[in-house]
CSV table of N, CA and C and ligand atoms in Angstrom, one decimal:
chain,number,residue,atom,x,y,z
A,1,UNK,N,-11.5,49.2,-56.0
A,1,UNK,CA,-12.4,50.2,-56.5
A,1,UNK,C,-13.7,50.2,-55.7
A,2,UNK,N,-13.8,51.2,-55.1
A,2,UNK,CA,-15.1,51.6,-54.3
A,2,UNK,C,-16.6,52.2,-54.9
A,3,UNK,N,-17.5,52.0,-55.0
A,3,UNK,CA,-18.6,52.4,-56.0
A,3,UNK,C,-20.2,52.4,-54.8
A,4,UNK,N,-20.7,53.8,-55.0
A,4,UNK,CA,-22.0,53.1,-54.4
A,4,UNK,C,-22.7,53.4,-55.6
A,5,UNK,N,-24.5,53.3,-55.0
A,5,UNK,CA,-24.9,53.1,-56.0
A,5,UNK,C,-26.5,53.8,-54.7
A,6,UNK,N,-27.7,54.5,-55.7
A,6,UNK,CA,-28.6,54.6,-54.9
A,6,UNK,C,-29.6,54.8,-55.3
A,7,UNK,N,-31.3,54.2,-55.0
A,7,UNK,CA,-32.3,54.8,-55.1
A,7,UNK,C,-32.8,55.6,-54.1
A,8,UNK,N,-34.4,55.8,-54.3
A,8,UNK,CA,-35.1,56.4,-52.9
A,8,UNK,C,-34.8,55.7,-51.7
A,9,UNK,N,-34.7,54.8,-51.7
A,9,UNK,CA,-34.8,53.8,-50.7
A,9,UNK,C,-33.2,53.2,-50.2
A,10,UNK,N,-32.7,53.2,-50.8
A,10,UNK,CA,-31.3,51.8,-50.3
A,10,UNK,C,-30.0,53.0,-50.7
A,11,UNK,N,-29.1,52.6,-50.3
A,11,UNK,CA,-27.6,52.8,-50.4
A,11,UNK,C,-26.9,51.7,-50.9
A,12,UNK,N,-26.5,51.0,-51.7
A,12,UNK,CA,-25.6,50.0,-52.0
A,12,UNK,C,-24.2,49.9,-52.5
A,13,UNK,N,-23.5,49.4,-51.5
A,13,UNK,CA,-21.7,49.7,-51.5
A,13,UNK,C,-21.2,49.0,-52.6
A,14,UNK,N,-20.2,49.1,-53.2
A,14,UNK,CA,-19.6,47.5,-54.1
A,14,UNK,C,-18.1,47.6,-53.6
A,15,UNK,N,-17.3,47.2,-53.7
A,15,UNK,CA,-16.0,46.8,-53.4
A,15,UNK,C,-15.6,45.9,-54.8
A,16,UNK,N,-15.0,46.4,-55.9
A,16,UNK,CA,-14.8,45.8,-57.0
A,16,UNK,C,-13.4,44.8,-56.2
A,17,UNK,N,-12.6,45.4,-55.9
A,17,UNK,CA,-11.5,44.1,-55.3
A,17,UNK,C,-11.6,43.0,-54.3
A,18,UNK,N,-12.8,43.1,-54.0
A,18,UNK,CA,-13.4,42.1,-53.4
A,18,UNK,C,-14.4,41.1,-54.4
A,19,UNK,N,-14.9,41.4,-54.8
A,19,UNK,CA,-15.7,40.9,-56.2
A,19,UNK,C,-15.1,39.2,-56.8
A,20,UNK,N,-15.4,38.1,-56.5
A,20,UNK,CA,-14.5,36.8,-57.5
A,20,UNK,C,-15.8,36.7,-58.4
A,21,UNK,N,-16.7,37.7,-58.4
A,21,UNK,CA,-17.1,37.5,-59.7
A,21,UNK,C,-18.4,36.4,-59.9
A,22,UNK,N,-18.5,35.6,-59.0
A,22,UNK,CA,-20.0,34.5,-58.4
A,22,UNK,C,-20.8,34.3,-59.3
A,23,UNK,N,-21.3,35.8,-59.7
A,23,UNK,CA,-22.1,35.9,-60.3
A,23,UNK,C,-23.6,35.7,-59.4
A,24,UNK,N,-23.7,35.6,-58.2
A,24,UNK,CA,-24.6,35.1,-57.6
A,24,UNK,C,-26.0,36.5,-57.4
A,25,UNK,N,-25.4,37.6,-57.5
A,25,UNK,CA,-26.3,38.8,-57.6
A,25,UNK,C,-26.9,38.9,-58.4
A,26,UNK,N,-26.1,38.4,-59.9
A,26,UNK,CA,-26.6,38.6,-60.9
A,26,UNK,C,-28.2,37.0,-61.5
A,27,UNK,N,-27.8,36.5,-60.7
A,27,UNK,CA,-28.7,35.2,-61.0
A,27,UNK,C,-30.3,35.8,-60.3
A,28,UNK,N,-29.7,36.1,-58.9
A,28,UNK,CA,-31.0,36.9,-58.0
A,28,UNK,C,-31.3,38.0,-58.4
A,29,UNK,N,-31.1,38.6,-58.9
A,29,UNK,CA,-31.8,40.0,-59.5
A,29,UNK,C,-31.2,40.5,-60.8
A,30,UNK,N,-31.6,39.8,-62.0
A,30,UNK,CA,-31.1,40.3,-62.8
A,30,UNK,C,-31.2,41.8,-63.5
A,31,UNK,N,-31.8,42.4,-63.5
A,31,UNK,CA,-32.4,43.4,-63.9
A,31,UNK,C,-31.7,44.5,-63.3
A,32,UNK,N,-31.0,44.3,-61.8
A,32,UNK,CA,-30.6,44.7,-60.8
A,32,UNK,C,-28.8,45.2,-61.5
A,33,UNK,N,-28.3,44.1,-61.9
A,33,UNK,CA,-27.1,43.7,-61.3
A,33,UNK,C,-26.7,43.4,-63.5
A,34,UNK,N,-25.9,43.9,-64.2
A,34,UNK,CA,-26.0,44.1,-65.2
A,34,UNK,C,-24.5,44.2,-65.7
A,35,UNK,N,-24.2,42.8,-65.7
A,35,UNK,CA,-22.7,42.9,-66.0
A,35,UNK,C,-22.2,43.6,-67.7
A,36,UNK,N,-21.3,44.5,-68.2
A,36,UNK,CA,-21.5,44.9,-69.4
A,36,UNK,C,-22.5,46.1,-69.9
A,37,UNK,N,-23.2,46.6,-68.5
A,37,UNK,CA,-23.7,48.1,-68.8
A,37,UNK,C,-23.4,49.1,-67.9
A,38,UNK,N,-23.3,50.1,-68.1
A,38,UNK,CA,-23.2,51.4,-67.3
A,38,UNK,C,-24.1,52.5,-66.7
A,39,UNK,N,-24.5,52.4,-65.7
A,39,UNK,CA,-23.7,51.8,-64.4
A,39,UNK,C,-24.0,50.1,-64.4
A,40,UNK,N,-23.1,49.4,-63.6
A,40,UNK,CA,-23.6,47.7,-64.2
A,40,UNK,C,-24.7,47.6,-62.7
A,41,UNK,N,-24.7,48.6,-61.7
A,41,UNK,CA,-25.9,48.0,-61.0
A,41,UNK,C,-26.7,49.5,-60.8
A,42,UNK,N,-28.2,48.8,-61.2
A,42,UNK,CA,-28.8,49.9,-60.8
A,42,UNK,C,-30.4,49.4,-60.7
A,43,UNK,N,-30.5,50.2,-59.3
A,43,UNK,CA,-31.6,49.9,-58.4
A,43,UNK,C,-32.8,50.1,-58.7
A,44,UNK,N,-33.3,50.9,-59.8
A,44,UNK,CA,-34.7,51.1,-60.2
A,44,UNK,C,-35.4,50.3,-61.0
A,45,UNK,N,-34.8,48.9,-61.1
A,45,UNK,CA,-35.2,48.1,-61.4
A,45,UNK,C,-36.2,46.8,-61.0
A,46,UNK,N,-35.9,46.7,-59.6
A,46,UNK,CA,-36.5,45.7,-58.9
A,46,UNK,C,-36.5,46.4,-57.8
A,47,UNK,N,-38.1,45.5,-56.9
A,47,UNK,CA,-38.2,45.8,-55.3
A,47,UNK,C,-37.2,46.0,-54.7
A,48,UNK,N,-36.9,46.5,-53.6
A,48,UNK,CA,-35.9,46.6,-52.4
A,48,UNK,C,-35.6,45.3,-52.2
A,49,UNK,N,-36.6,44.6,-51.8
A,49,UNK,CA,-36.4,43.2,-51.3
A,49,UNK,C,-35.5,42.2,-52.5
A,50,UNK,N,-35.6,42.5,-53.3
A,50,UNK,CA,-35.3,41.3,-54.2
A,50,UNK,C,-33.7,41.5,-54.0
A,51,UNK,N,-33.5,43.0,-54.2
A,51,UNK,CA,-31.9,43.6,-53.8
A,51,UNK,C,-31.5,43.2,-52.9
A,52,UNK,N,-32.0,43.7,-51.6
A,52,UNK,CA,-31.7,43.4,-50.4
A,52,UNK,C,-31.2,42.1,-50.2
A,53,UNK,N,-32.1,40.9,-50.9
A,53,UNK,CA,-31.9,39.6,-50.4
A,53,UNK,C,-30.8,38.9,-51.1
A,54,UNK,N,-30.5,39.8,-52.4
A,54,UNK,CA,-29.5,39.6,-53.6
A,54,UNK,C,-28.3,39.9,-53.1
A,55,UNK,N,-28.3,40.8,-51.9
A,55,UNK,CA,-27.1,41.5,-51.5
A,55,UNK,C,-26.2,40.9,-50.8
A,56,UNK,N,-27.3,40.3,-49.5
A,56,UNK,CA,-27.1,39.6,-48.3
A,56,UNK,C,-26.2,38.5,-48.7
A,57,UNK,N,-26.7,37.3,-50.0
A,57,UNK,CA,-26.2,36.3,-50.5
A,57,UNK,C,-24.8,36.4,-51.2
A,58,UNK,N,-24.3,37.1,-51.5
A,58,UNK,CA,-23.3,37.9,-52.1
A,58,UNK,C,-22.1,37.2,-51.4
A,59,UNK,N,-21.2,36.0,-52.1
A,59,UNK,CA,-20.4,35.8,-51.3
A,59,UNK,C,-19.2,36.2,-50.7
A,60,UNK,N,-18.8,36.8,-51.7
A,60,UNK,CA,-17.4,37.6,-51.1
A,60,UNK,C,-16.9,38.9,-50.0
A,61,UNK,N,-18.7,39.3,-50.1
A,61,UNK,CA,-18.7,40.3,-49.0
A,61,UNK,C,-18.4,42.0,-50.0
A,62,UNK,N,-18.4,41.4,-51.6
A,62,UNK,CA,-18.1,42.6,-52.0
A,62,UNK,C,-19.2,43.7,-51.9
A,63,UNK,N,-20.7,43.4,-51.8
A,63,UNK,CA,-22.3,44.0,-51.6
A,63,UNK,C,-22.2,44.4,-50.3
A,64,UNK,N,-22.8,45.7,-50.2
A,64,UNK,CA,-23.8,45.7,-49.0
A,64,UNK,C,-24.4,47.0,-49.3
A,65,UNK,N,-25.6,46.8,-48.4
A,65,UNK,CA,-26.5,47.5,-48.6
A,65,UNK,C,-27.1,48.6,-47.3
A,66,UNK,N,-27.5,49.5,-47.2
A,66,UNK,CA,-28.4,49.8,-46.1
A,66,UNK,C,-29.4,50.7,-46.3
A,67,UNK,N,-30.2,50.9,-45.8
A,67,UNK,CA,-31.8,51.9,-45.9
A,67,UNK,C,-31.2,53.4,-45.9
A,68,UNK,N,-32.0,54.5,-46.8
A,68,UNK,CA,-31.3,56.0,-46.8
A,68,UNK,C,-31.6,56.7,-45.8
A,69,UNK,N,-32.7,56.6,-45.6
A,69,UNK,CA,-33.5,57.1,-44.1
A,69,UNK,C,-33.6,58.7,-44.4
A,70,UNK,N,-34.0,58.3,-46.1
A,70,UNK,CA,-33.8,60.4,-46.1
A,70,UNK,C,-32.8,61.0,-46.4
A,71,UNK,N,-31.6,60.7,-46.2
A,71,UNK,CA,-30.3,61.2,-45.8
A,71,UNK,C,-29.8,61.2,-46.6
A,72,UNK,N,-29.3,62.5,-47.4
A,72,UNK,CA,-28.1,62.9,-48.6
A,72,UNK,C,-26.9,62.9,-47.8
A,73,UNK,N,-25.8,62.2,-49.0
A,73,UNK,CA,-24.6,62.8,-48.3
A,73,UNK,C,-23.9,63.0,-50.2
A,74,UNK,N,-23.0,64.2,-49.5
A,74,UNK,CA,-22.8,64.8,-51.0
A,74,UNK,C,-21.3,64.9,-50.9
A,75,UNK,N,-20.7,65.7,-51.8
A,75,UNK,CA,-19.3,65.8,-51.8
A,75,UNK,C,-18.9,67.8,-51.3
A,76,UNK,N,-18.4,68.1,-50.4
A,76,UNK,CA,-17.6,69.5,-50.2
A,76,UNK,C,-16.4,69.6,-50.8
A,77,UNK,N,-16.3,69.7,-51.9
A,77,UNK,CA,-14.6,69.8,-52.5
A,77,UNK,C,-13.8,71.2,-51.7
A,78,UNK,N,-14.6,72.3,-52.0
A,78,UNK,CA,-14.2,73.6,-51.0
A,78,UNK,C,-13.6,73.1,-49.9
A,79,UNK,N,-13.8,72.5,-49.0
A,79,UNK,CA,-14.1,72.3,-47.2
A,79,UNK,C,-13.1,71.1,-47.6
A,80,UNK,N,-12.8,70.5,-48.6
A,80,UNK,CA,-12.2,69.1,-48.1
A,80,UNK,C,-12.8,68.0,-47.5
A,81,UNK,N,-14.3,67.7,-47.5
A,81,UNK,CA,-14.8,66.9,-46.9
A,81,UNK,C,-15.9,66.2,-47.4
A,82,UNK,N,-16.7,65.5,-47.0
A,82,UNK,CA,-18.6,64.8,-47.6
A,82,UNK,C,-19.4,65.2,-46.5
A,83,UNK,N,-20.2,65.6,-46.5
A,83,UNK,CA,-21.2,65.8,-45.7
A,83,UNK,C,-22.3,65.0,-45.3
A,84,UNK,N,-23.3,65.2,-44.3
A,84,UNK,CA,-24.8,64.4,-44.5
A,84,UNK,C,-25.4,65.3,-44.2
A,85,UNK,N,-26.6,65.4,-45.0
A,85,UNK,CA,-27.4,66.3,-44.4
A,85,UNK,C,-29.1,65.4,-44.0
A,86,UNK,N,-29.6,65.8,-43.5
A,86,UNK,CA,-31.0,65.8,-43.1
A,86,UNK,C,-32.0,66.8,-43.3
A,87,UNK,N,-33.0,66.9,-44.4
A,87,UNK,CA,-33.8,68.1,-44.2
A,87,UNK,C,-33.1,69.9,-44.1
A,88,UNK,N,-31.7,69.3,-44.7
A,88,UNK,CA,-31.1,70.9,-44.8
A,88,UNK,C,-30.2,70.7,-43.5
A,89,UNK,N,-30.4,70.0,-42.0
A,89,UNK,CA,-29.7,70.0,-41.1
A,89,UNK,C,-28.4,69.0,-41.6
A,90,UNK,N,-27.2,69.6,-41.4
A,90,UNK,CA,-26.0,68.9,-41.7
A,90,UNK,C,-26.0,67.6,-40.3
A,91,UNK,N,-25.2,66.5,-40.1
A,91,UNK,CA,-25.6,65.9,-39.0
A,91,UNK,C,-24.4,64.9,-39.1
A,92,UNK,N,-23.5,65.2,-40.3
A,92,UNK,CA,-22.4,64.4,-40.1
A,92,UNK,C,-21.3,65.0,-41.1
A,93,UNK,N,-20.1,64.6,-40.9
A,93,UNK,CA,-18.9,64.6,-42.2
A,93,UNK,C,-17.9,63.8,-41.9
A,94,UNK,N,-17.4,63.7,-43.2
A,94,UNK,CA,-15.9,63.0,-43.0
A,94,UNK,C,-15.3,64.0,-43.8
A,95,UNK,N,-13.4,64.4,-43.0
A,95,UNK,CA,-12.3,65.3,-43.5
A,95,UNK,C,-11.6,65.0,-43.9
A,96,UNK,N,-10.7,65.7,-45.1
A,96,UNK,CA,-9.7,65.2,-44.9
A,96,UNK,C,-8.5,66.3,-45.6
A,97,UNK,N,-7.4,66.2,-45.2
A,97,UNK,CA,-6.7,66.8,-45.2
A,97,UNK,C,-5.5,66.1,-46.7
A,98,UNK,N,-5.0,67.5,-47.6
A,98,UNK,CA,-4.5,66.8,-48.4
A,98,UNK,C,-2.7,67.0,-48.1
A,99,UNK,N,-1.7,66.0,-48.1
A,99,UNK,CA,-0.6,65.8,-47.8
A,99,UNK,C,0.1,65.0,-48.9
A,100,UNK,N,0.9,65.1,-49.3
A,100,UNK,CA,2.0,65.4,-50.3
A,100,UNK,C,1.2,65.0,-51.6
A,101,UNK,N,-0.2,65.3,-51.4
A,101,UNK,CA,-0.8,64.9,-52.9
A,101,UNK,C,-1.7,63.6,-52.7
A,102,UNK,N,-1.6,63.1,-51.4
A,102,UNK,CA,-2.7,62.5,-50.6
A,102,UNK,C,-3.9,62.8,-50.1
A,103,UNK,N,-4.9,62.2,-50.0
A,103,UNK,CA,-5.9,62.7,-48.8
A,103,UNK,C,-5.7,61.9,-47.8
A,104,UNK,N,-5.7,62.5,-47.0
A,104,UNK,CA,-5.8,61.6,-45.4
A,104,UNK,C,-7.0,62.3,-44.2
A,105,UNK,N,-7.9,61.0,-44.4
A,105,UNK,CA,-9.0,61.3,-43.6
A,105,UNK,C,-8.7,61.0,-42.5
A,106,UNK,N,-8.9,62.4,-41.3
A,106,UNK,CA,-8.2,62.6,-40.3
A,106,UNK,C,-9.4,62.6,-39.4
A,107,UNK,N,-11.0,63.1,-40.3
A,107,UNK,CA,-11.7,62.7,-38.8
A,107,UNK,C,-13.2,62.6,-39.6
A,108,UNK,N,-14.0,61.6,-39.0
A,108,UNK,CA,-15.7,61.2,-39.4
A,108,UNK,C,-16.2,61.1,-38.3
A,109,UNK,N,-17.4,61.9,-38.3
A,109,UNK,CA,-18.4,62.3,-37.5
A,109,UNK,C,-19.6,62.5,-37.6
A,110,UNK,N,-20.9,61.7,-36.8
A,110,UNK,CA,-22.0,61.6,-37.0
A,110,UNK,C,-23.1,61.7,-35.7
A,111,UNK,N,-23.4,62.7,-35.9
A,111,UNK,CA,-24.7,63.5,-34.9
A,111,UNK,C,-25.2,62.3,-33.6
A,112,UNK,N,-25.2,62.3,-32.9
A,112,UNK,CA,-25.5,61.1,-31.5
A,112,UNK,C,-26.6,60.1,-32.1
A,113,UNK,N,-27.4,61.2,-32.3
A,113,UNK,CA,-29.0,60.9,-32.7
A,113,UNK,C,-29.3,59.8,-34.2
A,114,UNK,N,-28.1,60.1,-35.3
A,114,UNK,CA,-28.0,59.5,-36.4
A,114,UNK,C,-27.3,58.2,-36.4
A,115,UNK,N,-26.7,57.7,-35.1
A,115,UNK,CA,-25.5,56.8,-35.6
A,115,UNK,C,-26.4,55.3,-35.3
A,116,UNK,N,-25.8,54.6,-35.9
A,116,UNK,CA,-26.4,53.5,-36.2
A,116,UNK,C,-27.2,53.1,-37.4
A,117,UNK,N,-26.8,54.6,-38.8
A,117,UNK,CA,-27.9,54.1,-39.7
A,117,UNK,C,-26.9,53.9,-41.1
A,118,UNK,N,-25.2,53.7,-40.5
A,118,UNK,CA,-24.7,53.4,-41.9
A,118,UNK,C,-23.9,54.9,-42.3
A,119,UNK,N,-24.6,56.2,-42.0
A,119,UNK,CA,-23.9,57.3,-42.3
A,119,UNK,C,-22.3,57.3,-42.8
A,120,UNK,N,-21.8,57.2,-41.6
A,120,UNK,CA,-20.4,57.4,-41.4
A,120,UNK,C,-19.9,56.3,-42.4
A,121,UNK,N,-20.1,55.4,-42.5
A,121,UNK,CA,-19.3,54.5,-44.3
A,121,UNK,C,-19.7,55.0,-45.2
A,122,UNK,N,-21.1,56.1,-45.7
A,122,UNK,CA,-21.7,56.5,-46.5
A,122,UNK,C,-20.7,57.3,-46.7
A,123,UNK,N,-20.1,58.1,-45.7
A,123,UNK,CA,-19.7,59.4,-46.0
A,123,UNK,C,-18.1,59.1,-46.4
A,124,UNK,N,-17.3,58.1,-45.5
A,124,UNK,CA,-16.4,57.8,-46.4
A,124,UNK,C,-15.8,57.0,-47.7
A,125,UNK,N,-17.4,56.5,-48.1
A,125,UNK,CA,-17.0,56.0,-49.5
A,125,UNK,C,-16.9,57.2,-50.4
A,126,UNK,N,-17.8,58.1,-50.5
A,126,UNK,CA,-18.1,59.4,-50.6
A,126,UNK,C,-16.7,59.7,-51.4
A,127,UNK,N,-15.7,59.8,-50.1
A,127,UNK,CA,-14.3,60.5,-50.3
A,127,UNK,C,-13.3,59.6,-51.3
A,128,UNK,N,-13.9,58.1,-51.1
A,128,UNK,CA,-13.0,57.0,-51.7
A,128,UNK,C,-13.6,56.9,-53.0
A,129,UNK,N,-14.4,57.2,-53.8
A,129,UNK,CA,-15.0,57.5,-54.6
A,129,UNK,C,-14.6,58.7,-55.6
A,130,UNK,N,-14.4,59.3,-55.2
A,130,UNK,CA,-14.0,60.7,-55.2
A,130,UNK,C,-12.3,60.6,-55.7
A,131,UNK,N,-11.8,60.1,-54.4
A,131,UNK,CA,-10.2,60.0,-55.2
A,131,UNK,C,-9.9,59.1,-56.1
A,132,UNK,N,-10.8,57.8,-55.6
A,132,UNK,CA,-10.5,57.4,-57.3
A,132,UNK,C,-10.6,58.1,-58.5
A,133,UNK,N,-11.9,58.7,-58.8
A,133,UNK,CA,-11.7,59.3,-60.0
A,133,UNK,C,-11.2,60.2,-60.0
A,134,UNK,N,-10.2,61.0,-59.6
A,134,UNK,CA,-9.3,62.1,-59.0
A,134,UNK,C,-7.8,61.6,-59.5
A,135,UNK,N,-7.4,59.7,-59.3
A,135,UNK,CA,-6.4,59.3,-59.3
A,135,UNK,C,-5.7,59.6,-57.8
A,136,UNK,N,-6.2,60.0,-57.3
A,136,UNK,CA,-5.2,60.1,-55.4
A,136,UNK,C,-5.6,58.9,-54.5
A,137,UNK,N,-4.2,59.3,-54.1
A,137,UNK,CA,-4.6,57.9,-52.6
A,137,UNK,C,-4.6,58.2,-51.8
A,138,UNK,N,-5.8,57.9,-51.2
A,138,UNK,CA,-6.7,58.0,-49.8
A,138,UNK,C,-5.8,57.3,-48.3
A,139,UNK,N,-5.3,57.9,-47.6
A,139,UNK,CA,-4.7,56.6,-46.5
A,139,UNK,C,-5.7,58.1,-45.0
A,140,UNK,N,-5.8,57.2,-44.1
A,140,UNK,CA,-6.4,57.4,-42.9
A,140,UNK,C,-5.6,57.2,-41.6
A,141,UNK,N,-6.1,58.8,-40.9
A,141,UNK,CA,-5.2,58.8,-39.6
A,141,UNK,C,-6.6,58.6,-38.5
A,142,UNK,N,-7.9,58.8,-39.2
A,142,UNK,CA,-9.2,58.9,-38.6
A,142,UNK,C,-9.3,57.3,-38.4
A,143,UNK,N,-9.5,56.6,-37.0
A,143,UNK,CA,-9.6,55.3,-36.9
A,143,UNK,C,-10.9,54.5,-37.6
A,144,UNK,N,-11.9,55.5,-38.0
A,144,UNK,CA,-13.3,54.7,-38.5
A,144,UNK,C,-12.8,54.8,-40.1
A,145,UNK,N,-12.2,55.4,-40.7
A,145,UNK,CA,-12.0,55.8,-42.1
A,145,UNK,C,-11.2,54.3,-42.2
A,146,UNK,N,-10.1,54.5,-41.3
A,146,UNK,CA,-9.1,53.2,-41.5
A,146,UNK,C,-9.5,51.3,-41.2
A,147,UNK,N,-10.8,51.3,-40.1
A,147,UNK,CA,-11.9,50.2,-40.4
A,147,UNK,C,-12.2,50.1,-41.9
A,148,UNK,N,-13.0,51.2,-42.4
A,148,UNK,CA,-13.6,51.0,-43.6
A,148,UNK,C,-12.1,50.6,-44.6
A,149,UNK,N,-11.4,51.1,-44.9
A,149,UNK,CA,-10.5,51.0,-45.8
A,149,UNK,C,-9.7,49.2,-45.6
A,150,UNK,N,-9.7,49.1,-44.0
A,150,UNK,CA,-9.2,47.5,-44.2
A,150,UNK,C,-10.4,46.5,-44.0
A,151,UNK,N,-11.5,46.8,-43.9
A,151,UNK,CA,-12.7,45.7,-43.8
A,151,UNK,C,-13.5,45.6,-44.7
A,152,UNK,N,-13.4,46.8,-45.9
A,152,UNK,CA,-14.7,46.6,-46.6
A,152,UNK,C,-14.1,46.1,-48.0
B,1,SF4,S1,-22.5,38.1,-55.8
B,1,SF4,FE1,-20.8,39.3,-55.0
B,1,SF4,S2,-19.0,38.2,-55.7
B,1,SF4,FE2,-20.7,37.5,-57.0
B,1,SF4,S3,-20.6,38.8,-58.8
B,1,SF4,FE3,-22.0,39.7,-57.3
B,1,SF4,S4,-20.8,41.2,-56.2
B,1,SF4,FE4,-19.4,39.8,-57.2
């Protein structure tokens, strides 16, 4: 199960099937990290930093975090896709095409000038998010969609 999570400031991924559960987030930022409430993490509780440093420690790799830099990324159900925008300028998406009751993300894309800030996982948890609560399964013919789906 894929889940982000967001203030002004941060992006934060979870990976519940990665999760053994440590508990080690929850010791560094409690306030943060709230096992037993809904949503069980949420970021307007503590500094960035406290998060950030709570994230990093995270042993299973199920956390991560990165800076927004401004940048919405929302859902296109119309279009089949998640977008980014910047200040109204779109500057990235991920597609995907639906097959026999699947989505198959066939292509993610992020403006020259934007890459390097996290976008493109933004945009495909977006979709992985999405089908979960949808019930569909997500599989990828787009090579960055299919990193994310075996690494994260
Ligand atoms: S530190 Fe990582 S592994 Fe431990 S409970 Fe938090 S998310 Fe799960």
């Amino acid at each position: 199960m894929y889940r982000t999570y967001e203030n002004d400031d941060l992006v934060v991924f979870w990976n519940y099937d990665k999760c053994f559960h440590a508990k080690k987030c929850i010791s560094l930022s409690p306030k943060t990290f709230r096992p037993g409430l809904k949503p069980w993490i949420n970021l307007n509780n503590a500094e960035s930093k406290e998060i950030w440093q709570a994230i990093s420690l995270c042993p299973s790799g199920a956390l991560s975090c990165l800076y927004k830099h401004n940048i919405g990324v929302t859902l296109d159900r119309e279009n089949c896709r998640s977008v980014a925008v910047d200040n109204g300028k779109e500057i990235g998406e991920c597609v995907y095409q639906i097959t026999d009751g699947d989505w198959n993300i066939y292509h993610t894309g992020v403006s020259l000038e934007y890459q390097g800030k996290g976008i493109a996982k933004r945009l495909v948890y977006k979709l992985l998010e999405e089908a979960e609560r949808n019930n569909v399964k997500i599989i990828a013919t787009c090579s960055y969609a299919r990193k994310v789906l075996e690494d994260d």
